[in-house]
Short mmCIF file of C-alpha atoms in Angstrom, two decimals:
data_model
loop_
_atom_site.label_atom_id
_atom_site.label_comp_id
_atom_site.label_asym_id
_atom_site.label_seq_id
_atom_site.Cartn_x
_atom_site.Cartn_y
_atom_site.Cartn_z
CA MET A 12 0.00 0.00 0.00
CA ASN A 13 1.37 3.36 -1.06
CA THR A 14 1.02 5.32 2.19
CA ILE A 15 2.14 8.84 3.06
CA ARG A 16 4.43 7.34 5.68
CA ARG A 17 6.30 5.30 3.11
CA ARG A 18 6.53 8.20 0.68
CA LEU A 19 7.86 10.49 3.40
CA THR A 20 10.41 7.85 4.37
CA VAL A 21 11.60 7.42 0.79
CA TRP A 22 11.80 11.16 0.18
CA TYR A 23 13.64 11.61 3.48
CA ALA A 24 16.20 9.00 2.44
CA VAL A 25 16.51 10.52 -1.05
CA ALA A 26 16.99 14.00 0.39
CA LEU A 27 19.61 12.71 2.82
CA GLY A 28 21.39 10.83 0.03
CA LEU A 29 21.46 13.93 -2.17
CA ALA A 30 22.68 16.04 0.73
CA MET A 31 25.41 13.50 1.45
CA ALA A 32 26.43 13.47 -2.22
CA ALA A 33 26.53 17.26 -2.37
CA PHE A 34 28.45 17.43 0.90
CA GLY A 35 30.90 14.78 -0.27
CA LEU A 36 31.44 16.53 -3.60
CA VAL A 37 32.06 19.90 -1.97
CA LEU A 38 34.31 18.33 0.65
CA TYR A 39 36.25 16.40 -2.01
CA LEU A 40 36.76 19.49 -4.17
CA GLU A 41 37.77 21.57 -1.16
CA ARG A 42 40.22 18.96 0.10
CA ARG A 43 41.60 18.48 -3.41
CA GLN A 44 42.11 22.20 -3.81
CA SER A 45 43.74 22.42 -0.38
CA THR A 46 45.97 19.49 -1.22
CA PHE A 47 47.10 21.13 -4.46
CA GLN A 48 47.76 24.38 -2.64
CA GLU A 49 49.87 22.55 -0.09
CA LEU A 50 51.60 20.70 -2.92
CA ASP A 51 52.32 23.92 -4.81
CA GLY A 52 53.82 25.44 -1.67
CA ARG A 53 55.97 22.37 -1.15
CA LEU A 54 57.18 22.34 -4.75
CA GLN A 55 57.99 26.06 -4.69
CA LEU A 56 59.80 25.71 -1.37
CA GLU A 57 61.73 22.74 -2.72
CA ALA A 58 62.66 24.72 -5.83
CA GLN A 59 63.81 27.67 -3.72
CA PHE A 60 66.01 25.43 -1.54
CA ALA A 61 67.51 23.89 -4.65
CA ALA A 62 68.16 27.36 -6.12
CA ARG A 63 69.89 28.51 -2.92
CA TRP A 64 72.07 25.40 -2.94
CA LEU A 65 73.07 26.09 -6.51
CA VAL A 66 73.86 29.74 -5.77
CA GLU A 67 75.90 28.79 -2.68
CA SER A 68 77.69 26.01 -4.55
CA LYS A 69 78.67 28.39 -7.35
CA ARG A 70 79.95 30.93 -4.81
CA VAL A 71 82.08 28.31 -3.02
CA VAL A 72 83.19 26.15 -5.93
CA GLY A 73 83.16 28.87 -8.54
CA ARG A 74 81.29 26.79 -11.11
CA LEU A 75 78.19 24.59 -11.45
CA THR A 76 78.75 22.53 -14.56
CA ASP A 77 81.31 20.06 -15.69
CA ARG A 78 82.06 20.91 -19.32
CA ALA A 79 84.38 18.10 -20.40
CA PRO A 80 85.48 18.23 -24.04
CA GLY A 81 83.27 16.19 -26.35
CA ARG A 82 80.47 15.81 -23.86
CA PRO A 83 77.31 17.89 -23.30
CA PRO A 84 77.37 20.15 -20.27
CA ALA A 85 76.25 18.53 -16.98
CA LEU A 86 75.90 19.58 -13.38
CA ASP A 87 79.01 19.12 -11.35
CA PRO A 88 78.89 15.72 -9.58
CA GLY A 89 79.69 17.30 -6.24
CA VAL A 90 76.82 19.71 -6.58
CA ALA A 91 74.49 17.06 -8.04
CA ALA A 92 75.06 14.76 -5.08
CA TYR A 93 72.82 17.03 -2.99
CA PHE A 94 69.85 16.30 -5.25
CA GLU A 95 70.13 12.52 -5.25
CA ASN A 96 67.85 12.19 -2.23
CA VAL A 97 65.09 14.36 -3.71
CA ARG A 98 61.94 12.26 -4.09
CA ASP A 99 60.27 14.49 -6.65
CA ALA A 100 61.22 14.94 -10.28
CA LEU A 101 63.79 17.78 -10.48
CA VAL A 102 65.15 19.07 -13.78
CA LEU A 103 67.86 21.74 -14.25
CA ALA A 104 68.45 23.28 -17.68
CA ASP A 105 70.56 26.09 -19.11
CA ALA A 106 69.37 29.05 -21.13
CA GLN A 107 69.48 27.04 -24.38
CA GLY A 108 67.18 24.39 -22.89
CA ARG A 109 69.87 21.75 -22.51
CA VAL A 110 69.31 19.49 -19.53
CA LEU A 111 72.06 19.81 -16.96
CA TYR A 112 70.57 17.48 -14.37
CA ALA A 113 67.55 15.20 -13.94
CA SER A 114 66.78 13.43 -10.66
CA ALA A 115 65.95 9.74 -10.44
CA ALA A 116 62.19 10.51 -10.37
CA ALA A 117 62.61 12.77 -13.41
CA ARG A 118 64.50 10.10 -15.33
CA GLU A 119 61.56 7.74 -14.82
CA LEU A 120 59.46 10.10 -16.95
CA GLY A 121 61.65 9.40 -19.96
CA PHE A 122 63.28 11.73 -22.42
CA GLU A 123 59.97 13.16 -23.67
CA GLY A 124 58.75 13.84 -20.15
CA ILE A 125 61.96 15.69 -19.23
CA GLU A 126 61.81 17.74 -22.43
CA GLN A 127 58.18 18.67 -21.73
CA LEU A 128 59.09 19.88 -18.24
CA VAL A 129 61.92 21.98 -19.72
CA ARG A 130 59.56 23.53 -22.25
CA LEU A 131 57.13 24.41 -19.45
CA GLY A 132 59.94 26.02 -17.49
CA ARG A 133 61.18 28.07 -20.45
CA ALA A 134 57.60 29.26 -21.16
CA ALA A 135 57.09 30.32 -17.55
CA PRO A 136 57.23 34.04 -16.70
CA ALA A 137 60.18 35.70 -15.01
CA SER A 138 58.83 34.79 -11.58
CA SER A 139 57.98 31.30 -10.38
CA ALA A 140 55.01 29.48 -11.92
CA VAL A 141 52.94 26.38 -11.08
CA GLY A 142 50.58 24.21 -13.08
CA THR A 143 49.41 20.74 -14.02
CA VAL A 144 50.67 18.78 -17.00
CA THR A 145 48.92 15.76 -18.44
CA GLY A 146 50.21 12.96 -20.59
CA LEU A 147 53.44 12.32 -18.74
CA ARG A 148 54.36 8.76 -18.00
CA GLY A 149 52.44 7.68 -14.90
CA GLY A 150 49.62 10.23 -15.21
CA ASP A 151 49.08 13.87 -14.35
CA HIS A 152 51.88 15.83 -12.69
CA ARG A 153 51.90 19.05 -10.75
CA TRP A 154 54.95 21.22 -11.50
CA ALA A 155 56.64 24.39 -10.28
CA ALA A 156 59.22 26.34 -12.34
CA LEU A 157 61.72 28.80 -10.91
CA PRO A 158 63.96 31.02 -13.14
CA LEU A 159 67.65 31.30 -12.07
CA PRO A 160 68.88 34.71 -13.29
CA ARG A 161 71.77 34.72 -10.77
CA LEU A 162 73.17 31.51 -12.23
CA ALA A 163 73.02 32.45 -15.90
CA PRO A 164 74.31 31.46 -18.32
CA GLU A 165 75.36 28.12 -16.73
CA ALA A 166 71.88 27.40 -15.36
CA ALA A 167 68.65 29.20 -16.17
CA ILE A 168 65.63 26.99 -15.41
CA LEU A 169 64.75 24.79 -12.40
CA VAL A 170 61.57 22.65 -12.63
CA VAL A 171 60.19 20.41 -9.83
CA ALA A 172 57.26 18.04 -10.53
CA VAL A 173 55.36 15.33 -8.66
CA ASP A 174 52.72 12.79 -9.67
CA THR A 175 49.27 13.96 -8.45
CA ASP A 176 48.21 10.37 -7.72
CA GLU A 177 50.76 10.29 -4.94
CA VAL A 178 49.42 13.39 -3.22
CA ALA A 179 45.69 13.08 -3.95
CA PHE A 180 45.44 9.98 -1.80
CA GLY A 181 43.70 11.89 1.00
CA PRO A 182 40.65 13.12 -1.04
CA ALA A 183 40.36 9.80 -2.88
CA ALA A 184 40.40 7.89 0.41
CA LEU A 185 37.75 10.27 1.73
CA VAL A 186 35.49 9.50 -1.23
CA GLN A 187 35.99 5.77 -0.77
CA SER A 188 35.17 6.03 2.92
CA MET A 189 32.01 8.02 2.20
CA LEU A 190 30.88 5.52 -0.47
CA ALA A 191 31.44 2.66 1.97
CA ALA A 192 29.51 4.42 4.72
CA ALA A 193 26.69 5.69 2.47
CA PRO A 194 24.60 2.45 2.43
CA VAL A 195 24.73 2.21 6.21
CA ILE A 196 23.77 5.87 6.60
CA VAL A 197 20.92 5.60 4.06
CA LEU A 198 19.60 2.43 5.73
CA ALA A 199 19.71 4.13 9.11
CA ALA A 200 17.97 7.14 7.54
CA LEU A 201 15.22 4.90 6.18
CA MET A 202 14.61 3.36 9.59
CA LEU A 203 14.76 6.70 11.39
CA GLY A 204 12.60 8.38 8.75
CA TYR A 205 10.02 5.60 9.00
CA LEU A 206 9.85 6.01 12.77
CA ILE A 207 9.66 9.81 12.56
CA ALA A 208 6.98 9.67 9.84
CA GLY A 209 4.99 7.14 11.87
CA ARG A 210 5.18 9.35 14.94
CA ALA A 211 4.19 12.43 12.95
CA LEU A 212 1.32 10.68 11.15
CA GLY A 213 0.11 8.70 14.17
CA PRO A 214 -2.76 11.14 14.85
CA MET A 215 -3.72 10.96 11.17
CA VAL A 216 -4.05 7.17 11.38
CA GLY A 217 -6.36 7.55 14.38
CA ILE A 218 -8.45 10.11 12.50
CA VAL A 219 -8.76 7.83 9.47
CA ASP A 220 -9.72 4.83 11.61
CA GLU A 221 -12.35 6.87 13.43
CA LEU A 222 -13.77 8.23 10.17
CA GLU A 223 -13.95 4.73 8.70
CA ALA A 224 -16.02 3.68 11.72
CA ILE A 225 -18.55 6.41 10.91
CA THR A 226 -20.27 4.50 8.14
CA ASP A 227 -23.80 5.87 8.23
CA GLY A 228 -26.07 8.49 9.73
CA ARG A 229 -26.36 6.57 13.01
CA SER A 230 -22.65 7.07 13.80
CA LEU A 231 -22.48 10.82 13.35
CA HIS A 232 -22.56 11.40 17.11
CA ARG A 233 -18.97 10.20 17.32
CA ARG A 234 -16.19 12.77 17.42
CA LEU A 235 -12.49 12.70 16.65
CA ALA A 236 -9.84 13.06 19.32
CA VAL A 237 -8.17 16.45 18.82
CA PRO A 238 -4.36 16.34 19.37
CA MET A 239 -3.15 19.00 21.80
CA THR A 240 -0.42 20.10 19.39
CA GLY A 241 -2.01 23.09 17.71
CA ASP A 242 -0.63 22.01 14.32
CA GLU A 243 -2.30 21.16 11.01
CA VAL A 244 -3.48 17.76 12.27
CA SER A 245 -5.19 19.42 15.22
CA ARG A 246 -6.90 21.90 12.90
CA LEU A 247 -7.98 19.06 10.62
CA ALA A 248 -9.55 17.16 13.52
CA GLN A 249 -11.39 20.28 14.70
CA THR A 250 -12.66 20.98 11.18
CA LEU A 251 -13.86 17.40 10.74
CA ASN A 252 -15.60 17.50 14.12
CA GLY A 253 -17.40 20.65 13.03
CA MET A 254 -18.43 18.98 9.80
CA LEU A 255 -19.67 15.89 11.67
CA ALA A 256 -21.70 18.11 13.99
CA ARG A 257 -23.36 19.82 11.03
CA LEU A 258 -24.01 16.49 9.33
CA GLU A 259 -25.47 15.06 12.52
CA GLN A 260 -27.80 18.02 12.82
CA SER A 261 -28.85 17.72 9.18
CA PHE A 262 -29.41 13.99 9.41
CA GLY A 263 -31.32 14.40 12.65
CA THR A 264 -33.57 17.03 11.12
CA LEU A 265 -34.17 14.83 8.08
CA ARG A 266 -34.94 11.77 10.19
CA ARG A 267 -37.33 13.68 12.41
CA PHE A 268 -39.08 15.15 9.39
CA THR A 269 -39.36 11.72 7.73
CA ALA A 270 -40.67 10.09 10.88
CA ASP A 271 -43.10 12.92 11.68
CA ALA A 272 -44.34 13.18 8.10
CA SER A 273 -44.80 9.42 7.81
CA HIS A 274 -46.61 9.28 11.11
CA GLU A 275 -48.85 12.20 10.29
CA LEU A 276 -49.70 10.81 6.85
CA LYS A 277 -50.88 7.45 8.16
CA THR A 278 -54.18 8.70 9.58
CA PRO A 279 -55.28 10.79 6.54
CA LEU A 280 -54.43 7.91 4.23
CA MET A 281 -56.46 5.52 6.34
CA VAL A 282 -59.42 7.92 6.20
CA VAL A 283 -59.07 8.30 2.42
CA ARG A 284 -58.80 4.57 1.91
CA ALA A 285 -61.82 3.90 4.08
CA GLY A 286 -63.82 6.49 2.11
CA VAL A 287 -62.82 5.04 -1.25
CA GLU A 288 -63.57 1.49 -0.13
CA ARG A 289 -66.97 2.59 1.17
CA ALA A 290 -67.71 4.29 -2.13
CA LEU A 291 -66.72 1.18 -4.07
CA THR A 292 -69.03 -1.03 -1.99
CA ASP A 293 -71.93 1.42 -2.08
CA ALA A 294 -74.58 0.30 -4.57
CA ARG A 295 -75.54 3.91 -5.21
CA THR A 296 -72.08 4.73 -6.69
CA PRO A 297 -72.44 5.33 -10.47
CA GLY A 298 -70.73 2.64 -12.56
CA GLU A 299 -68.65 5.13 -14.52
CA LEU A 300 -66.92 6.19 -11.28
CA VAL A 301 -65.86 2.70 -10.24
CA PRO A 302 -62.66 2.55 -12.40
CA ALA A 303 -61.52 5.92 -11.11
CA LEU A 304 -62.22 4.91 -7.52
CA ASP A 305 -60.44 1.62 -8.04
CA GLU A 306 -57.37 3.47 -9.39
CA ALA A 307 -57.51 5.86 -6.46
CA LEU A 308 -57.66 2.96 -4.02
CA GLY A 309 -54.58 1.41 -5.64
CA GLN A 310 -52.64 4.66 -5.36
CA VAL A 311 -53.72 5.10 -1.73
CA ASN A 312 -52.56 1.58 -0.92
CA ARG A 313 -49.26 2.23 -2.66
CA MET A 314 -48.78 5.46 -0.74
CA SER A 315 -49.70 3.76 2.52
CA HIS A 316 -47.07 1.09 1.83
CA MET A 317 -44.46 3.75 1.08
CA VAL A 318 -45.31 5.69 4.25
CA GLU A 319 -45.06 2.52 6.29
CA SER A 320 -41.66 1.76 4.73
CA LEU A 321 -40.45 5.30 5.40
CA LEU A 322 -41.60 5.08 8.99
CA THR A 323 -39.76 1.75 9.39
CA LEU A 324 -36.51 3.16 8.01
CA ALA A 325 -36.86 6.33 10.11
CA ARG A 326 -37.20 4.19 13.23
CA VAL A 327 -34.18 2.17 12.12
CA ASP A 328 -32.11 5.36 11.73
CA GLU A 329 -33.13 6.49 15.20
CA GLY A 330 -32.42 3.08 16.70
CA ARG A 331 -36.08 2.59 17.66
CA ALA A 332 -36.75 -0.58 15.64
CA PRO A 333 -35.99 -3.43 18.05
CA LEU A 334 -36.21 -7.05 16.94
CA ALA A 335 -37.90 -9.85 18.86
CA PHE A 336 -35.64 -12.86 18.46
CA GLU A 337 -37.20 -16.24 19.05
CA PRO A 338 -36.28 -19.74 17.81
CA HIS A 339 -38.22 -20.34 14.63
CA ASP A 340 -38.17 -22.95 11.88
CA LEU A 341 -37.22 -21.09 8.72
CA ARG A 342 -38.84 -23.72 6.53
CA ALA A 343 -42.28 -22.51 7.51
CA LEU A 344 -41.45 -18.94 6.55
CA VAL A 345 -40.05 -19.98 3.15
CA GLN A 346 -43.08 -22.17 2.42
CA GLU A 347 -45.41 -19.35 3.41
CA ALA A 348 -43.58 -16.97 1.07
CA GLY A 349 -43.80 -19.61 -1.67
CA GLU A 350 -47.58 -19.84 -1.33
CA THR A 351 -47.86 -16.07 -1.63
CA ALA A 352 -45.60 -16.14 -4.71
CA GLU A 353 -47.84 -18.78 -6.34
CA MET A 354 -50.90 -16.59 -5.85
CA LEU A 355 -49.12 -13.50 -7.17
CA GLY A 356 -47.67 -15.29 -10.18
CA GLU A 357 -50.71 -17.30 -11.17
CA PRO A 358 -52.32 -14.58 -13.35
CA ALA A 359 -49.10 -14.27 -15.41
CA GLY A 360 -48.44 -18.00 -15.57
CA ILE A 361 -45.24 -17.72 -13.53
CA ALA A 362 -44.12 -21.08 -12.10
CA VAL A 363 -43.03 -21.03 -8.46
CA THR A 364 -40.93 -23.75 -6.83
CA VAL A 365 -40.04 -24.12 -3.16
CA ASP A 366 -37.09 -26.21 -2.01
CA VAL A 367 -36.59 -26.71 1.73
CA PRO A 368 -34.63 -29.45 3.55
CA GLU A 369 -36.38 -32.21 5.39
CA ALA A 370 -34.67 -31.42 8.67
CA ALA A 371 -35.79 -28.39 10.62
CA GLU A 372 -33.66 -25.23 10.38
CA VAL A 373 -34.31 -23.47 13.66
CA LEU A 374 -32.64 -20.12 14.21
CA PRO A 375 -33.31 -17.30 16.67
CA VAL A 376 -34.91 -14.69 14.36
CA ASP A 377 -37.61 -12.07 14.33
CA ALA A 378 -40.18 -14.04 12.37
CA GLU A 379 -42.19 -10.97 11.30
CA ARG A 380 -39.12 -9.23 9.91
CA ILE A 381 -37.88 -12.35 8.09
CA ARG A 382 -41.38 -12.75 6.66
CA GLN A 383 -41.26 -9.13 5.53
CA LEU A 384 -37.85 -9.69 3.92
CA LEU A 385 -39.05 -12.76 2.02
CA MET A 386 -42.25 -11.02 0.91
CA ASN A 387 -40.27 -8.07 -0.46
CA LEU A 388 -37.96 -10.36 -2.40
CA VAL A 389 -40.80 -12.54 -3.69
CA THR A 390 -42.89 -9.53 -4.72
CA ASN A 391 -39.94 -8.08 -6.66
CA ALA A 392 -39.24 -11.46 -8.31
CA ILE A 393 -42.85 -11.79 -9.50
CA LYS A 394 -43.01 -8.15 -10.53
CA TYR A 395 -39.92 -8.28 -12.76
CA THR A 396 -40.42 -11.76 -14.24
CA PRO A 397 -42.20 -11.90 -17.61
CA ALA A 398 -45.22 -14.12 -18.16
CA GLY A 399 -44.28 -17.79 -18.38
CA GLY A 400 -41.13 -17.31 -16.29
CA ARG A 401 -40.08 -19.02 -13.10
CA VAL A 402 -39.36 -18.03 -9.51
CA ASP A 403 -37.47 -20.41 -7.20
CA LEU A 404 -37.38 -20.18 -3.42
CA ALA A 405 -34.88 -22.26 -1.50
CA LEU A 406 -33.58 -22.76 2.01
CA GLU A 407 -29.95 -23.85 1.75
CA ARG A 408 -27.78 -25.10 4.55
CA ARG A 409 -24.16 -23.96 4.62
CA GLU A 410 -21.38 -24.76 7.05
CA GLN A 411 -21.76 -21.65 9.19
CA ALA A 412 -24.94 -20.07 7.85
CA VAL A 413 -28.40 -20.71 6.51
CA VAL A 414 -29.14 -19.10 3.13
CA LEU A 415 -32.54 -17.89 2.01
CA ALA A 416 -32.43 -17.80 -1.79
CA VAL A 417 -34.91 -16.17 -4.18
CA ARG A 418 -34.08 -16.70 -7.86
CA ASP A 419 -36.04 -15.61 -10.92
CA THR A 420 -35.81 -15.63 -14.70
CA GLY A 421 -36.81 -11.99 -15.00
CA ILE A 422 -35.38 -8.94 -16.72
CA GLY A 423 -32.30 -8.84 -14.51
CA ILE A 424 -30.28 -5.87 -13.28
CA SER A 425 -27.70 -3.95 -15.30
CA PRO A 426 -24.10 -4.21 -13.98
CA GLY A 427 -24.00 -0.49 -13.24
CA ASP A 428 -27.02 -0.77 -10.93
CA VAL A 429 -26.03 -3.86 -8.92
CA ASP A 430 -23.94 -1.88 -6.41
CA ARG A 431 -26.77 0.63 -5.85
CA ILE A 432 -29.74 -1.72 -5.79
CA PHE A 433 -29.99 -1.61 -1.99
CA ASP A 434 -29.91 2.21 -1.80
CA ARG A 435 -33.07 3.93 -0.67
CA PHE A 436 -35.39 5.13 -3.46
CA PHE A 437 -33.04 3.75 -6.11
CA ARG A 438 -34.71 2.26 -9.15
CA GLY A 439 -32.74 1.37 -12.23
CA ASP A 440 -34.02 1.37 -15.79
CA GLN A 441 -37.36 2.40 -17.25
CA ALA A 442 -38.76 -1.06 -16.55
CA ARG A 443 -38.48 -0.20 -12.86
CA SER A 444 -40.11 3.21 -13.16
CA ARG A 445 -42.74 4.18 -10.61
CA THR A 446 -45.04 5.17 -13.42
CA GLY A 447 -44.50 2.06 -15.54
CA ASP A 448 -46.10 -1.36 -15.41
CA ARG A 449 -44.09 -2.25 -12.32
CA PRO A 450 -44.62 0.61 -9.87
CA GLY A 451 -42.78 0.63 -6.55
CA THR A 452 -41.19 2.85 -3.95
CA GLY A 453 -37.55 1.77 -4.12
CA LEU A 454 -37.50 1.09 -0.36
CA GLY A 455 -38.16 -2.65 -0.21
CA LEU A 456 -34.58 -3.79 -0.82
CA ALA A 457 -33.23 -1.18 1.60
CA ILE A 458 -35.48 -2.69 4.28
CA CYS A 459 -34.31 -6.19 3.29
CA LYS A 460 -30.70 -5.12 3.73
CA TRP A 461 -31.43 -3.72 7.20
CA ILE A 462 -33.29 -6.89 8.28
CA ALA A 463 -30.45 -9.13 7.09
CA GLU A 464 -27.76 -7.04 8.81
CA ALA A 465 -29.86 -6.69 11.97
CA HIS A 466 -29.78 -10.50 12.19
CA GLY A 467 -26.00 -10.47 11.85
CA GLY A 468 -26.19 -11.65 8.24
CA SER A 469 -25.88 -10.20 4.78
CA ILE A 470 -27.75 -9.97 1.50
CA THR A 471 -26.13 -10.22 -1.92
CA VAL A 472 -27.40 -10.21 -5.48
CA ALA A 473 -26.12 -11.79 -8.68
CA SER A 474 -27.80 -10.75 -11.89
CA ARG A 475 -27.44 -10.53 -15.65
CA PRO A 476 -29.69 -8.43 -17.87
CA GLY A 477 -32.28 -10.67 -19.52
CA LYS A 478 -31.12 -13.73 -17.55
CA GLY A 479 -32.73 -13.12 -14.17
CA SER A 480 -31.52 -12.36 -10.67
CA ALA A 481 -30.61 -14.28 -7.55
CA PHE A 482 -30.90 -12.73 -4.08
CA LEU A 483 -29.13 -14.63 -1.30
CA VAL A 484 -29.69 -13.83 2.37
CA ALA A 485 -27.11 -15.48 4.65
CA LEU A 486 -28.12 -15.79 8.31
CA PRO A 487 -25.32 -16.99 10.60
CA ARG A 488 -25.79 -20.00 12.80
CA PRO A 489 -25.47 -19.42 16.54
CA ALA A 490 -22.22 -20.60 18.12
CA PRO A 491 -22.58 -24.13 19.52
CA ALA A 492 -22.69 -24.55 23.25
CA PRO A 493 -19.50 -25.89 24.88
CA GLY A 494 -19.44 -29.64 24.48
CA GLY A 495 -22.39 -29.59 22.12
CA GLU A 496 -22.58 -30.54 18.46
CA ALA A 497 -22.12 -28.02 15.66
#
């Protein structure tokens, strides 16, 4: 499940990883720059010491080079002995660019490397210069050149160089250490971020759980716990509590109006029905008025049924519809509903079958409410089954429940309406219109759903347009007594 807590944890780890990468890059560049600055200072200092030695040697000895006949000029062996212990590459050249001396490290660079260092030294300005040269044997080298005007013309250029790989070990080791530690740090960040996100979103989880428990108008009296933090979560809880209070007031007003209106309409409807029935049975009533009176009586009966259904649901919403549970054999209720279905379906030639087990199925139920549930389902099945169709009633025994099944071969229910079929006043297509051949109120299935759930059970429907529908009411069996049989 993609939760806010997980997303916050991931983003926390990503942010920490990016911050670590940026910090490591800046630290590496800074340490590298500092290392090169230290290296440049060392090379320049080394070049200055070498220059002083050459100046002092010339003053004492009187010469620097050994110019034997037939051989190129070279640094005097006595003077050169001082440079034998120099670890870096040191090259000394005269004004014509001829190499007078190359240290052991410089000789490892080869002839081309030494010549390149001499060219860099000759191109340097009058004062000392530093830089980086690439392509030398072994990799990049940092160099420092120092002109020797006091030693001209015997010596003119002094160049000292060192391989950068030998001095950049510190920054490289730092990067390696950070890369090795990064997985551990990121893993610790994930764990810490998950804990922090859970702690921060803990009140939100409680709010969501409480809101999920408020599933209908009867739960609107519940309120959310407001965190004493004064932050956004606290404001959210206060806002939701205000919304729940307004919804509770609106639902309460609607329920009271529905209950009061239904109750107040019962008496006038009874008076109207009694008057119409009296007129229909009165021999003095003109014959041409009988059809109109008969239609009026049908509409009054339909309205009375709707008012009674509304009053039932209003009492359910207010929690004033108690059930009287008593052990009852469900077979008798199914057979009774089957007899009613036969009478209702006989004019249209609808076949009705009843299938009940031989053994009694006794459950603690409210017999009147179960009878009402079955009558609603049977009436709907007959109403929406074409002439010549079939309606089947069955009492099926399951492992942990008893199922009341009402199946028909009627017009069926469209897939888009199946999820809404138990909503109050919902009626699907034109075949289910209140003004069509199958009038109704749209409250019967809502009452069936309440009866099933009030018994701890459930009601489901399976249907295909043109193939019929099957309503299944599952009533749970009571838990067996200790030591008794299931």
